[in-house]
Coordinates of C-alpha atoms in Angstrom, one line a residue:
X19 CA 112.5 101.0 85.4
X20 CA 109.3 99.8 87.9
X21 CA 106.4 98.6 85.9
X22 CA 103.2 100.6 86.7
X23 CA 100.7 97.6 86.8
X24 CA 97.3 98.4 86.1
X25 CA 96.1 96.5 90.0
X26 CA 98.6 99.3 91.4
X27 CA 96.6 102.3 90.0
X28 CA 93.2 100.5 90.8
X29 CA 94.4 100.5 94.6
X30 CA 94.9 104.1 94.9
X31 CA 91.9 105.6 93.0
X32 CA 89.2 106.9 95.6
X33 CA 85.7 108.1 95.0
X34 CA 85.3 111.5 96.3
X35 CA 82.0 113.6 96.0
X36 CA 80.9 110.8 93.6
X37 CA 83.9 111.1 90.8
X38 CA 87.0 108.8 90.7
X39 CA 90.3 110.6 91.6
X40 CA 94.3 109.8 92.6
X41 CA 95.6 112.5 95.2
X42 CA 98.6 114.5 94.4
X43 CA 101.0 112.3 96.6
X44 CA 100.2 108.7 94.6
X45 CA 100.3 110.4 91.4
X46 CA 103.7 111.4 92.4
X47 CA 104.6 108.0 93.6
X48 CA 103.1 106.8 90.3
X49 CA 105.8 109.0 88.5
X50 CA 108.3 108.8 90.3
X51 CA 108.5 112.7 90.9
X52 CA 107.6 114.4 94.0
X53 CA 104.3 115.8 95.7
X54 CA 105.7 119.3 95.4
X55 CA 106.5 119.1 91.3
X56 CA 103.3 117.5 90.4
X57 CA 101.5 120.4 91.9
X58 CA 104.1 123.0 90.8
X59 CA 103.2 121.5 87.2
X60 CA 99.4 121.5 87.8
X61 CA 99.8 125.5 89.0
X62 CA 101.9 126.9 86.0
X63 CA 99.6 125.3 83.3
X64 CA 96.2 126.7 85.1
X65 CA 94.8 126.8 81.6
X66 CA 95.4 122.6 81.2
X67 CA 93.6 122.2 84.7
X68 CA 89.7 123.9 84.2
X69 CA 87.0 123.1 87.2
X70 CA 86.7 119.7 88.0
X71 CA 90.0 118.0 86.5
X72 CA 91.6 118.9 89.9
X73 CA 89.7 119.1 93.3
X74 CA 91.2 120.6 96.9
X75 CA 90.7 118.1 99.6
X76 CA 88.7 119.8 102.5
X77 CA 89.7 119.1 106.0
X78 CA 86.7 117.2 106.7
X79 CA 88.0 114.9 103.1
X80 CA 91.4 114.5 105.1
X81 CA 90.6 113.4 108.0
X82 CA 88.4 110.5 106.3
X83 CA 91.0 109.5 104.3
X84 CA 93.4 109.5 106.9
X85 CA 90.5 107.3 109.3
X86 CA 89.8 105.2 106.3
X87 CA 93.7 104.7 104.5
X88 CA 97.0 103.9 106.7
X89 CA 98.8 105.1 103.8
X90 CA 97.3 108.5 104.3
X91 CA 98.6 108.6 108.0
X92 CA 101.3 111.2 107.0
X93 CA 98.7 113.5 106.2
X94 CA 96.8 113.7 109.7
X95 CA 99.4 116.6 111.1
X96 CA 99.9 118.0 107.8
X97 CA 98.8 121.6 107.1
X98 CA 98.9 121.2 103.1
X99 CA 95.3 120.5 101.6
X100 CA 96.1 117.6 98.9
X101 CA 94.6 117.9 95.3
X102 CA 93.2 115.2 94.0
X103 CA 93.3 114.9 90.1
X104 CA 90.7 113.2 87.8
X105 CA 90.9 111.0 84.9
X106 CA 91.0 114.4 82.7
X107 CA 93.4 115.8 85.2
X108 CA 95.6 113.0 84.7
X109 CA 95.1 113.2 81.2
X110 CA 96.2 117.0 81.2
X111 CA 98.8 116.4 83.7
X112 CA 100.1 114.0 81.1
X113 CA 101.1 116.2 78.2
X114 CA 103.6 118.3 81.3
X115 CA 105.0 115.5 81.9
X116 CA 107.1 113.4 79.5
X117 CA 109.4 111.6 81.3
X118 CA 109.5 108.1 79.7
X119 CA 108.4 106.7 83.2
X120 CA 105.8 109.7 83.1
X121 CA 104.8 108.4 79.3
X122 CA 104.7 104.5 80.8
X123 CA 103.1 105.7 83.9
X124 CA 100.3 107.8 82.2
X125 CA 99.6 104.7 79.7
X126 CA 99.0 102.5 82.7
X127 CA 96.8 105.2 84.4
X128 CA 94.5 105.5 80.9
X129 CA 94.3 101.3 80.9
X130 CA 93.1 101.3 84.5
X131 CA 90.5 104.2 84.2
X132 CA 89.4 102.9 81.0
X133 CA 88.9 98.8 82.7
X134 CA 86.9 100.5 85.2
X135 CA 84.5 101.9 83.4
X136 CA 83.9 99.2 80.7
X137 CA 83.4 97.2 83.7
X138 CA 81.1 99.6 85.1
X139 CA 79.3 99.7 82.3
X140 CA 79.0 95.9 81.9
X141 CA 77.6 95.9 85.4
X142 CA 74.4 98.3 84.4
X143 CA 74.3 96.3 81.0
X144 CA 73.7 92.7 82.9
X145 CA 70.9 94.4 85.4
X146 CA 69.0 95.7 82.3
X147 CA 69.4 92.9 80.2
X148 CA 66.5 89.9 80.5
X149 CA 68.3 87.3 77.7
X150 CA 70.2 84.9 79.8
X151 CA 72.6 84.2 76.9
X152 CA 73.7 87.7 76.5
X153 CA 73.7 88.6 80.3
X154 CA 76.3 85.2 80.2
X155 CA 78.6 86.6 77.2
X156 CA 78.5 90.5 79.3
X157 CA 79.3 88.8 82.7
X158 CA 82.3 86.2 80.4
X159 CA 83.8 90.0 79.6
X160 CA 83.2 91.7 82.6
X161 CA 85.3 88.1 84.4
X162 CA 88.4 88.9 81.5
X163 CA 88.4 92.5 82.7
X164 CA 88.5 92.0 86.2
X165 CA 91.4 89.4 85.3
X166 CA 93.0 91.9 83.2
X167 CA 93.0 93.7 86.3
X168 CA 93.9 91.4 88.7
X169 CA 96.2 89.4 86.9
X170 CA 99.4 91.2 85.6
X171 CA 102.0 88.4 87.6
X172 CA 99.4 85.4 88.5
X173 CA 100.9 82.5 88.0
X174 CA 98.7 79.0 87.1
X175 CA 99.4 76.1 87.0
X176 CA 97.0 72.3 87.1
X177 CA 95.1 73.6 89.9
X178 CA 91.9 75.6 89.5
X179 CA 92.0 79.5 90.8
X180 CA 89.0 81.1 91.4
X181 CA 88.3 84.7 91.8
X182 CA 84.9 85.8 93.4
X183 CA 83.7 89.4 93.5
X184 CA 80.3 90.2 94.8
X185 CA 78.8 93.6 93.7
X186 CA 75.4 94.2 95.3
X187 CA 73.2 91.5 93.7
X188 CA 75.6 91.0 91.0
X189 CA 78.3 88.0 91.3
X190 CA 81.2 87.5 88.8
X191 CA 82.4 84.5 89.2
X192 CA 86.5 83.9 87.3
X193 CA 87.9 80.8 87.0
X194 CA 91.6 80.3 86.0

């Protein structure tokens, strides 16, 4: 069985109309299931899927992604409107599906969402923050995060690696 690394799932999540969502056809991939059964599941358990935990992807949507994402090139001829499921979708989607790939899959997925926002949150805590000690201990955890992240396979050894990420006026700076 494929390992579902956390830097996999962070790839494919897209911000659209401001929330963080996977689309139906990487969620599948994720599972190991096809496009067809993930959205069968999401249709015969309407009462697990209330507004918001699953969104329709407008044509206008689709043809961004597909401008933006190779990997969405498939869906430029493609009549179907893909869903796109959020972190609650995913969470719902979850208890349908219990394959033990689908249990490893939906762990992973929970990991990733929950990085991203602790990181997030990290982010807003150094901008408000004026004591230079604490803003150095925030931006130390935000650095293991984004390593936690980044660094499922990386292999070290003497030589110094250095991962840079620039957000805005904010720079983390992760030395391994």
């Amino acid at each position: 069985m494929n390992i579902v690394k956390h830097s996999n799932i962070e790839d494919l999540i897209l911000d659209i109309n401001g929330g963080k969502y996977l689309l139906d056809r990487d969620v599948a991939n994720l599972y190991g299931v096809s496009t067809k059964r993930i959205n069968e599941a999401a249709k015969n358990n309407p009462a697990r899927f209330p507004k918001g935990y699953i969104i329709e992807i407008d044509k206008n949507q689709k043809d961004k992604l597909v401008e933006n994402f190779d990997r969405f090139s498939t869906l430029k001829h493609s009549s179907a409107k893909p869903k796109a499921f959020s972190e609650k979708g995913l969470y719902m989607l979850a208890t349908i599906l219990t394959s033990p790939k689908a249990v490893e899959t939906t762990i992973n997925i929970i990991e990733t969402f929950a990085k991203i926002k602790e990181l997030s949150k990290n982010i807003k805590a150094i901008s408000t923050t004026t004591n230079k000690k604490e803003q150095a201990g925030i931006m130390a955890k935000s650095g293991e995060i984004i390593a936690e992240i980044l660094d499922d396979d990386l292999v070290t050894n003497e030589s110094k690696t250095t991962i840079e990420l620039n957000f805005a006026m904010l720079k983390f700076k992760h030395t391994i």
